[in-house]
Amino acid sequence: MNRGNISWWRVLALAGMASAPVLAALAVLAVLGMLEPDAALIAGIVCAVALVAVARHLLRNIAEIAGRAREPGTGTAHADHHPGLLPEFAAAIDRANSAWEREYQQLTAQVAAAETILEGLPYPLILIDSDRYIVHATVGVTELLGTASRGADLSSVVRDPGVLAAADRILAGGDRELVEFETLFPTQSTFTVQMRKLAVSPESEAAAVLAFHDTTEIRKIHQARADFVANASHELKTPLAVLAGCIKTLQGAATDDPEAQRKFVEMMDTHIARMTRLTEDLLSLSCIEMNEMTPPGGVVNLPDLLSDVARSLQIPAAERGIDIRVESPLSLPGIRGDEEEITQLLQNLVDNAVKYSGDNSAVRIIARNSSEPLPESADGTSIEISVIDDGPGIADEHKLRLTERFYRVDAARSRELGGTGLGLAIVKHIVNRHRGRLEIESEVGRGSTFTVRLPAAETRDPADATTPS
Ligand code: ADP
């Protein structure tokens, strides 16, 4: 009802009710002869007309006051002055309006805060109603599992029967559920989903909440750790078994046989050396991994270091007629790095090249300025070191996995040559710590080239470039 739209029927009804006693009194007075009938009629008409005017005014006032009651969120009408017949009533409506508006604003802010909190949670959430239809899904759900439309059944997002059955159990009265499921598309991933029942209220559609947690990486880490422990134990098992056998033989059958004793001691020596190399490599790997997030601070002078590495492997190489050649311009700038780690990296690469190359071949170590800039380098410049051999080469299917711990193309040959299967894993972690790149080019039967690109040090002054880390 508003000011210009008052029903005349209501005006006449109100005026009629108000004038009825007066008209009745006038009629009685006229019948008893105490008032002339004409005078009674005129008085009655005047009274009725006056009451119609009063009723109309009153109803307009009420309509106007009722019009002050507003929908929350449309703003509060503030009026200090309330004219009309019912000012207290109008003031009360205005106060109620203000209170509603304040509550509405508070609720709107609380809903916005709750939505922000939901979106900010580390785990994407889906709220479902009692019929399993989606009421709300956070943005993370779309990123993780695809589109989750409001009003669609939960199965439009998660098709796993275990998850749907658990959601049904919750909606049928269960309290909480924890389910694991896998998706194959777009990539193979593992998730856990925690479900909780929500307190049902007439104001809230949501009956349960589902929180998703992508456990793919955690699973991979657990698997890698389990594989690593199994591999390391396996690597240690053989030399330990050989040592135990040798000791037993030395204590028994070979007690009086000096030739057999010499043979078994030699065997023990070989296997102890193998275990020593393995434990040294394991320790190096864990040390480098621990520091991987901290970039090295020193500057390494490459020409000197390359000569040292070549010299350290000269004897085993010369025994097989392998020639190690270093090509490195003296003007080469230093690289930003840890001298000990860069030495280990190059030793592992050159050692592999010597180990796997045929007799009477050549291994070349070439260092030069790289034409490809590295974003991690201070001025974008980088140094490239390639270790080139003309050994057996590596087939394509192995290349991507070579830097995995204990991955070998030919495990028996690697062990025979004293390999631990950890050399290239160590190389990869050192390269990562130095924010560099490792590239492997190889062709079966033609040899391999392992190239490492590392950020050049900021200074090109040879005097500075010899600073050890
Ligand atoms: P390993 O101790 O077995 O040499 P690495 O991690 O250093 O372990 O190397 C992993 C595997 O990569 C080796 O077992 C070998 O099969 C292959 N490999 C590494 N370097 C070369 C190379 N220069 N030529 C041929 N194969 C190589």
Coordinates of C-alpha atoms and ligand atoms in Angstrom, one line a residue:
M1 CA 0.0 0.0 0.0
N2 CA 1.3 3.5 -0.8
R3 CA 0.1 7.1 -0.4
G4 CA -1.8 7.5 -3.6
N5 CA -3.4 4.1 -3.7
I6 CA -5.8 3.7 -0.8
S7 CA -8.8 1.5 -1.4
W8 CA -12.0 3.5 -1.1
W9 CA -13.8 0.4 0.3
R10 CA -11.4 0.4 3.3
V11 CA -12.1 4.2 3.8
L12 CA -15.9 3.7 3.7
A13 CA -15.7 0.6 5.9
L14 CA -13.6 2.5 8.5
A15 CA -15.8 5.6 8.3
G16 CA -18.9 3.4 8.5
M17 CA -17.7 1.6 11.6
A18 CA -16.7 4.9 13.2
S19 CA -20.0 6.7 12.4
A20 CA -22.4 3.8 13.2
P21 CA -22.9 4.7 17.0
V22 CA -23.5 8.4 16.2
L23 CA -26.0 7.6 13.4
A24 CA -27.7 5.2 15.7
A25 CA -28.0 7.8 18.4
L26 CA -29.4 10.4 15.9
A27 CA -32.0 7.9 14.7
V28 CA -33.1 7.2 18.3
L29 CA -33.4 10.9 19.1
A30 CA -35.5 11.4 15.9
V31 CA -37.8 8.5 16.7
L32 CA -38.4 9.8 20.3
G33 CA -39.2 13.2 18.8
M34 CA -36.4 14.8 20.6
L35 CA -34.8 15.9 17.3
E36 CA -36.4 17.0 14.1
P37 CA -35.9 14.1 11.5
D38 CA -34.5 16.7 9.0
A39 CA -32.0 17.9 11.5
A40 CA -31.1 14.3 12.5
L41 CA -30.6 13.5 8.8
I42 CA -28.4 16.5 8.1
A43 CA -26.4 15.9 11.3
G44 CA -25.9 12.3 10.3
I45 CA -24.7 13.2 6.7
V46 CA -22.3 15.8 8.1
C47 CA -20.9 13.3 10.6
A48 CA -20.5 10.6 8.0
V49 CA -18.7 12.9 5.5
A50 CA -16.4 14.2 8.3
L51 CA -15.6 10.6 9.4
V52 CA -14.8 9.6 5.7
A53 CA -12.3 12.5 5.6
V54 CA -10.8 11.5 8.9
A55 CA -10.6 7.8 7.9
R56 CA -9.0 8.7 4.6
H57 CA -6.4 10.8 6.3
L58 CA -5.7 8.1 8.9
L59 CA -5.4 5.3 6.3
R60 CA -3.0 7.5 4.2
N61 CA -0.9 8.0 7.3
I62 CA -0.7 4.3 8.0
A63 CA 0.1 3.6 4.4
E64 CA 2.9 6.1 4.4
I65 CA 4.4 4.6 7.6
A66 CA 4.1 1.1 6.2
G67 CA 6.0 2.3 3.1
R68 CA 9.0 3.1 5.4
A69 CA 9.6 -0.6 6.1
R70 CA 12.2 -1.5 3.5
E71 CA 13.9 -4.6 2.1
P72 CA 17.2 -5.0 3.9
G73 CA 20.1 -3.9 1.7
T74 CA 18.2 -1.1 0.0
G75 CA 19.4 1.6 2.4
T76 CA 18.0 3.2 5.6
A77 CA 15.6 6.1 5.4
H78 CA 16.7 8.5 8.2
A79 CA 14.1 11.0 9.3
D80 CA 14.4 12.9 12.5
H81 CA 11.0 14.5 12.1
H82 CA 7.9 12.4 11.7
P83 CA 4.7 14.4 10.9
G84 CA 1.2 12.9 10.7
L85 CA -1.2 11.3 13.2
L86 CA 1.2 8.5 14.3
P87 CA 4.7 10.0 14.7
E88 CA 5.8 7.4 17.4
F89 CA 4.7 4.6 15.1
A90 CA 6.7 6.1 12.2
A91 CA 9.8 6.6 14.4
A92 CA 9.6 2.9 15.6
I93 CA 9.5 1.7 12.0
D94 CA 12.5 3.8 11.2
R95 CA 14.4 2.4 14.1
A96 CA 13.5 -1.2 13.1
N97 CA 14.6 -0.4 9.6
S98 CA 18.0 0.9 10.8
A99 CA 18.5 -2.2 13.0
W100 CA 17.6 -4.6 10.1
E101 CA 20.0 -2.7 7.8
R102 CA 22.9 -3.0 10.3
E103 CA 22.2 -6.7 10.7
Y104 CA 22.0 -7.2 7.0
Q105 CA 25.3 -5.4 6.4
Q106 CA 27.0 -7.5 9.2
L107 CA 25.6 -10.7 7.7
T108 CA 26.8 -9.7 4.2
A109 CA 30.3 -9.0 5.6
Q110 CA 30.3 -12.3 7.4
V111 CA 29.3 -14.2 4.3
A112 CA 32.0 -12.5 2.3
A113 CA 34.6 -13.3 5.0
A114 CA 33.5 -16.9 5.1
E115 CA 33.8 -17.2 1.3
T116 CA 37.3 -15.6 1.4
I117 CA 38.3 -18.1 4.1
L118 CA 36.9 -21.0 2.1
E119 CA 38.8 -19.9 -1.0
G120 CA 41.9 -19.3 1.0
L121 CA 41.9 -22.8 2.6
P122 CA 44.8 -25.0 1.3
Y123 CA 42.3 -27.7 0.3
P124 CA 39.6 -27.2 -2.3
L125 CA 36.1 -27.7 -0.9
I126 CA 32.7 -28.8 -2.2
L127 CA 29.5 -28.3 -0.2
I128 CA 26.6 -30.6 -1.1
D129 CA 22.9 -30.6 -0.1
S130 CA 21.0 -33.5 1.3
D131 CA 20.3 -34.8 -2.3
R132 CA 24.1 -34.8 -3.1
Y133 CA 23.7 -31.8 -5.4
I134 CA 26.6 -29.2 -5.3
V135 CA 25.7 -26.1 -3.4
H136 CA 29.1 -24.4 -3.5
A137 CA 32.6 -25.4 -4.9
T138 CA 35.7 -23.3 -4.3
V139 CA 37.9 -22.2 -7.3
G140 CA 40.5 -24.8 -6.4
V141 CA 38.0 -27.6 -7.2
T142 CA 37.8 -26.5 -10.8
E143 CA 41.6 -26.2 -11.1
L144 CA 42.0 -29.7 -9.6
L145 CA 39.1 -31.7 -10.9
G146 CA 37.4 -29.7 -13.6
T147 CA 34.1 -27.7 -13.7
A148 CA 31.9 -28.1 -10.6
S149 CA 28.5 -26.4 -11.4
R150 CA 26.1 -25.4 -8.7
G151 CA 23.0 -27.7 -8.8
A152 CA 24.9 -30.6 -10.5
D153 CA 25.2 -34.0 -8.9
L154 CA 28.5 -34.7 -7.1
S155 CA 29.2 -37.4 -9.7
S156 CA 29.6 -34.7 -12.4
V157 CA 33.0 -33.8 -10.7
V158 CA 34.1 -37.1 -9.0
R159 CA 33.1 -40.3 -10.7
D160 CA 34.8 -42.6 -8.2
P161 CA 32.2 -45.1 -6.8
G162 CA 34.0 -45.1 -3.4
V163 CA 33.7 -41.4 -3.0
L164 CA 30.1 -41.3 -4.1
A165 CA 29.2 -44.2 -1.7
A166 CA 31.0 -42.4 1.2
A167 CA 29.0 -39.2 0.4
D168 CA 25.8 -41.2 0.4
R169 CA 26.7 -42.7 3.8
I170 CA 27.3 -39.2 5.2
L171 CA 24.0 -37.9 3.9
A172 CA 22.3 -41.0 5.3
G173 CA 23.5 -40.0 8.8
G174 CA 27.2 -40.8 8.9
D175 CA 29.5 -38.3 10.7
R176 CA 32.8 -38.3 8.8
E177 CA 34.6 -40.3 6.1
L178 CA 38.1 -40.4 4.6
V179 CA 38.5 -41.8 1.1
E180 CA 41.4 -42.1 -1.3
F181 CA 40.8 -42.0 -5.1
E182 CA 42.8 -41.8 -8.3
T183 CA 42.2 -39.9 -11.5
L184 CA 43.8 -40.7 -14.9
F185 CA 42.9 -37.6 -16.8
P186 CA 44.4 -35.1 -17.5
T187 CA 47.3 -36.7 -15.5
Q188 CA 47.4 -39.7 -13.2
S189 CA 46.9 -38.2 -9.7
T190 CA 46.0 -39.4 -6.3
F191 CA 43.6 -37.5 -3.9
T192 CA 42.3 -38.0 -0.4
V193 CA 38.9 -36.6 0.3
Q194 CA 37.7 -35.8 3.9
M195 CA 33.9 -35.6 4.3
R196 CA 32.0 -34.1 7.3
K197 CA 28.4 -33.8 8.0
L198 CA 27.1 -30.3 8.6
A199 CA 24.4 -29.3 11.1
V200 CA 21.3 -28.9 9.0
S201 CA 19.3 -25.7 9.4
P202 CA 16.3 -24.3 7.4
E203 CA 18.6 -21.4 6.4
S204 CA 21.4 -23.5 5.0
E205 CA 21.2 -25.8 2.0
A206 CA 24.6 -27.5 2.7
A207 CA 24.4 -30.9 4.3
A208 CA 28.0 -32.0 4.0
V209 CA 31.4 -30.7 3.2
L210 CA 34.1 -32.5 1.1
A211 CA 37.8 -31.3 1.4
F212 CA 40.1 -32.6 -1.4
H213 CA 43.8 -33.0 -0.9
D214 CA 46.2 -33.8 -3.9
T215 CA 48.5 -36.5 -2.5
T216 CA 50.2 -37.3 -5.9
E217 CA 53.5 -35.7 -4.9
I218 CA 53.5 -37.1 -1.4
R219 CA 52.8 -40.5 -2.9
K220 CA 55.7 -40.1 -5.3
I221 CA 58.1 -39.0 -2.5
H222 CA 57.1 -42.0 -0.4
Q223 CA 57.6 -44.3 -3.3
A224 CA 60.9 -42.8 -4.2
R225 CA 62.1 -43.0 -0.6
A226 CA 61.0 -46.7 -0.4
D227 CA 62.7 -47.4 -3.7
F228 CA 65.9 -45.6 -2.5
V229 CA 66.1 -47.6 0.7
A230 CA 65.4 -50.9 -1.1
N231 CA 68.1 -50.1 -3.8
A232 CA 70.7 -48.9 -1.2
S233 CA 70.1 -52.0 0.9
H234 CA 70.4 -54.2 -2.2
E235 CA 73.7 -52.5 -3.2
L236 CA 75.1 -53.2 0.2
K237 CA 73.8 -56.7 0.5
T238 CA 76.1 -58.3 -2.2
P239 CA 79.5 -56.9 -0.8
L240 CA 78.4 -57.8 2.7
A241 CA 77.5 -61.3 1.7
V242 CA 80.9 -61.7 -0.1
L243 CA 82.8 -60.3 3.0
A244 CA 80.9 -62.7 5.3
G245 CA 81.8 -65.6 2.9
C246 CA 85.5 -64.6 2.7
I247 CA 85.8 -64.3 6.5
K248 CA 84.2 -67.8 6.9
T249 CA 86.6 -69.3 4.4
L250 CA 89.6 -67.6 5.9
Q251 CA 88.6 -68.9 9.3
G252 CA 88.0 -72.4 8.0
A253 CA 89.2 -74.0 4.7
A254 CA 91.8 -71.4 3.9
T255 CA 93.5 -71.3 7.3
D256 CA 96.6 -73.1 6.1
D257 CA 96.5 -72.0 2.4
P258 CA 98.5 -68.7 1.9
E259 CA 97.5 -68.5 -1.8
A260 CA 93.8 -68.8 -1.0
Q261 CA 94.2 -66.3 1.8
R262 CA 95.8 -63.8 -0.6
K263 CA 92.9 -64.3 -3.1
F264 CA 90.2 -63.8 -0.4
V265 CA 91.8 -60.8 1.1
E266 CA 92.0 -59.2 -2.3
M267 CA 88.3 -60.0 -2.9
M268 CA 87.5 -58.4 0.5
D269 CA 89.5 -55.4 -0.4
T270 CA 87.6 -55.0 -3.7
H271 CA 84.2 -55.2 -1.9
I272 CA 85.2 -52.9 0.9
A273 CA 86.3 -50.4 -1.7
R274 CA 82.9 -50.8 -3.4
M275 CA 81.0 -50.2 -0.1
T276 CA 83.2 -47.2 0.7
R277 CA 82.4 -45.7 -2.7
L278 CA 78.7 -46.3 -2.2
T279 CA 78.6 -44.8 1.3
E280 CA 80.7 -41.8 0.1
D281 CA 78.3 -41.2 -2.8
L282 CA 75.3 -41.6 -0.6
L283 CA 76.7 -39.0 1.9
S284 CA 77.6 -36.6 -1.0
L285 CA 74.1 -36.9 -2.4
S286 CA 72.4 -36.2 0.9
C287 CA 74.7 -33.3 1.6
I288 CA 74.1 -31.7 -1.8
E289 CA 70.3 -32.3 -1.5
M290 CA 70.3 -30.6 1.9
N291 CA 71.9 -27.5 0.5
E292 CA 70.1 -27.5 -2.8
M293 CA 67.9 -24.5 -2.0
T294 CA 70.9 -22.4 -1.0
P295 CA 72.8 -21.0 -4.1
P296 CA 76.6 -21.3 -3.8
G297 CA 78.4 -18.0 -3.1
G298 CA 82.0 -18.6 -4.4
V299 CA 83.7 -18.1 -7.8
V300 CA 85.4 -21.0 -9.5
N301 CA 88.3 -20.6 -12.0
L302 CA 87.6 -23.2 -14.6
P303 CA 90.9 -23.6 -16.5
D304 CA 92.8 -24.6 -13.3
L305 CA 90.0 -26.8 -12.1
L306 CA 89.7 -28.7 -15.4
S307 CA 93.4 -29.4 -15.5
D308 CA 93.2 -30.8 -11.9
V309 CA 90.3 -33.1 -12.8
A310 CA 92.0 -34.4 -15.9
R311 CA 95.2 -35.0 -13.9
S312 CA 93.3 -36.9 -11.2
L313 CA 92.0 -39.4 -13.7
Q314 CA 95.1 -39.6 -15.9
I315 CA 96.4 -42.8 -14.3
P316 CA 93.3 -45.1 -14.8
A317 CA 92.9 -43.5 -18.3
A318 CA 96.5 -44.1 -19.3
E319 CA 96.3 -47.7 -18.2
R320 CA 93.8 -48.3 -21.0
G321 CA 95.4 -46.0 -23.5
I322 CA 92.7 -43.3 -23.1
D323 CA 93.9 -39.7 -23.8
I324 CA 92.1 -37.0 -21.8
R325 CA 92.3 -33.6 -23.5
V326 CA 91.3 -30.3 -22.0
E327 CA 90.3 -27.3 -24.3
S328 CA 89.7 -24.2 -22.2
P329 CA 90.7 -20.7 -23.1
L330 CA 92.6 -19.0 -20.3
S331 CA 90.5 -15.9 -20.7
L332 CA 87.4 -17.9 -19.7
P333 CA 85.4 -16.0 -17.0
G334 CA 84.9 -17.8 -13.7
I335 CA 81.6 -19.4 -12.8
R336 CA 79.5 -18.7 -9.7
G337 CA 79.8 -21.9 -7.7
D338 CA 81.1 -24.2 -5.0
E339 CA 84.6 -25.4 -6.0
E340 CA 84.3 -28.7 -4.3
E341 CA 80.9 -29.5 -5.9
I342 CA 82.0 -28.4 -9.4
T343 CA 85.1 -30.6 -9.0
Q344 CA 82.9 -33.6 -8.0
L345 CA 80.5 -32.9 -10.9
L346 CA 83.3 -32.9 -13.5
Q347 CA 85.1 -35.9 -11.9
N348 CA 81.9 -37.9 -12.2
L349 CA 81.4 -37.0 -15.9
V350 CA 85.0 -37.6 -16.9
D351 CA 85.2 -40.8 -14.8
N352 CA 82.1 -42.1 -16.6
A353 CA 83.6 -41.2 -20.0
V354 CA 86.8 -43.0 -19.2
K355 CA 85.0 -46.0 -17.6
Y356 CA 82.6 -46.6 -20.4
S357 CA 84.9 -45.8 -23.4
G358 CA 86.8 -48.4 -25.3
D359 CA 90.6 -48.8 -24.9
N360 CA 92.9 -46.5 -26.8
S361 CA 90.2 -43.8 -27.3
A362 CA 90.0 -40.1 -26.4
V363 CA 88.0 -38.1 -23.9
R364 CA 87.7 -34.4 -24.5
I365 CA 86.7 -31.7 -22.0
I366 CA 85.7 -28.5 -23.7
A367 CA 84.9 -25.3 -21.8
R368 CA 83.7 -22.1 -23.5
N369 CA 81.3 -19.1 -23.3
S370 CA 77.8 -20.3 -24.0
S371 CA 75.8 -18.7 -26.8
E372 CA 72.6 -19.4 -24.7
P373 CA 72.0 -17.0 -21.8
L374 CA 70.9 -18.4 -18.4
P375 CA 68.3 -16.3 -16.7
E376 CA 69.8 -17.2 -13.3
S377 CA 73.1 -15.6 -14.2
A378 CA 73.7 -12.0 -13.0
D379 CA 74.3 -10.7 -16.5
G380 CA 72.7 -13.6 -18.4
T381 CA 76.0 -15.0 -19.5
S382 CA 76.9 -18.7 -19.0
I383 CA 79.7 -21.1 -19.4
E384 CA 79.3 -24.4 -21.1
I385 CA 81.5 -27.5 -20.2
S386 CA 81.2 -30.5 -22.4
V387 CA 82.6 -34.0 -21.7
I388 CA 82.8 -35.9 -25.0
D389 CA 83.7 -39.5 -25.5
D390 CA 83.5 -41.9 -28.4
G391 CA 82.4 -44.8 -26.2
P392 CA 79.3 -47.1 -26.6
G393 CA 76.7 -44.3 -26.5
I394 CA 73.3 -44.5 -24.8
A395 CA 69.9 -45.4 -26.4
D396 CA 67.2 -42.8 -26.3
E397 CA 64.9 -44.7 -24.0
H398 CA 67.5 -44.5 -21.2
K399 CA 68.5 -40.9 -21.5
L400 CA 65.6 -39.4 -19.5
R401 CA 66.2 -41.8 -16.6
L402 CA 70.0 -41.6 -16.4
T403 CA 70.0 -39.1 -13.5
E404 CA 67.7 -41.2 -11.3
R405 CA 69.4 -42.8 -8.4
F406 CA 70.7 -46.3 -9.1
Y407 CA 69.5 -46.2 -12.7
R408 CA 72.0 -48.0 -15.0
V409 CA 71.8 -49.0 -18.6
D410 CA 73.8 -52.1 -17.9
A411 CA 73.9 -52.8 -14.1
A412 CA 76.3 -55.7 -14.3
R413 CA 78.8 -53.7 -16.4
S414 CA 78.5 -50.6 -14.1
R415 CA 79.3 -52.8 -11.0
E416 CA 82.1 -54.5 -12.7
L417 CA 83.6 -51.1 -13.5
G418 CA 83.2 -49.9 -9.9
G419 CA 80.1 -47.8 -10.6
T420 CA 77.6 -47.0 -7.8
G421 CA 74.7 -45.9 -10.0
L422 CA 74.7 -42.5 -8.2
G423 CA 77.2 -40.5 -10.2
L424 CA 74.8 -38.8 -12.5
A425 CA 72.2 -38.3 -9.7
I426 CA 74.9 -36.3 -7.9
V427 CA 75.7 -34.4 -11.1
K428 CA 72.0 -33.4 -11.5
H429 CA 71.7 -32.2 -7.9
I430 CA 74.9 -30.1 -8.2
V431 CA 73.6 -28.6 -11.4
N432 CA 70.3 -27.8 -9.8
R433 CA 72.0 -26.1 -6.8
H434 CA 74.0 -24.0 -9.2
R435 CA 70.8 -23.1 -11.2
G436 CA 72.4 -24.6 -14.3
R437 CA 71.4 -27.0 -17.0
L438 CA 72.5 -30.6 -17.9
E439 CA 72.1 -31.8 -21.5
I440 CA 72.9 -35.3 -22.7
E441 CA 73.5 -36.1 -26.4
S442 CA 74.3 -39.6 -27.3
E443 CA 74.1 -42.0 -30.2
V444 CA 74.6 -45.8 -29.8
G445 CA 77.9 -46.8 -31.2
R446 CA 79.1 -43.2 -31.7
G447 CA 79.7 -41.9 -28.2
S448 CA 78.2 -39.4 -25.7
T449 CA 78.4 -35.7 -24.9
F450 CA 77.4 -34.5 -21.4
T451 CA 77.1 -30.7 -21.4
V452 CA 76.7 -28.6 -18.3
R453 CA 75.8 -24.9 -18.5
L454 CA 76.5 -22.9 -15.4
P455 CA 76.0 -19.1 -14.7
A456 CA 79.1 -17.1 -15.3
A457 CA 80.4 -15.1 -12.3
E458 CA 79.8 -11.3 -12.4
T459 CA 83.4 -10.4 -12.5
R460 CA 85.7 -11.1 -15.5
D461 CA 88.8 -10.1 -13.7
P462 CA 91.0 -13.1 -13.6
A463 CA 92.4 -12.0 -10.2
D464 CA 88.9 -12.3 -8.7
A465 CA 88.1 -15.5 -10.6
T466 CA 90.4 -17.5 -8.5
T467 CA 88.6 -16.9 -5.2
P468 CA 87.7 -20.3 -3.8
S469 CA 84.3 -20.8 -2.2
Ligands
ADP1 P1 77.5 -45.5 -12.6 O1 78.1 -45.5 -11.3 O2 76.8 -46.8 -12.9 O3 78.4 -45.1 -13.7 P2 76.1 -43.1 -13.1 O4 74.9 -42.4 -12.4 O5 77.3 -42.3 -13.2 O6 76.3 -44.5 -12.5 O7 75.6 -43.4 -14.6 C1 74.4 -44.1 -14.8 C2 74.5 -45.0 -16.0 O8 74.6 -44.1 -17.2 C3 75.7 -45.8 -16.1 O9 75.5 -47.0 -15.4 C4 75.9 -46.1 -17.6 O10 75.0 -47.1 -18.0 C5 75.3 -44.8 -18.2 N1 76.4 -43.9 -18.5 C6 76.9 -42.8 -17.8 N2 77.9 -42.2 -18.5 C7 78.0 -42.8 -19.7 C8 78.9 -42.6 -20.8 N3 79.8 -41.6 -20.9 N4 78.8 -43.5 -21.8 C9 77.9 -44.5 -21.8 N5 77.1 -44.8 -20.7 C10 77.1 -43.9 -19.7

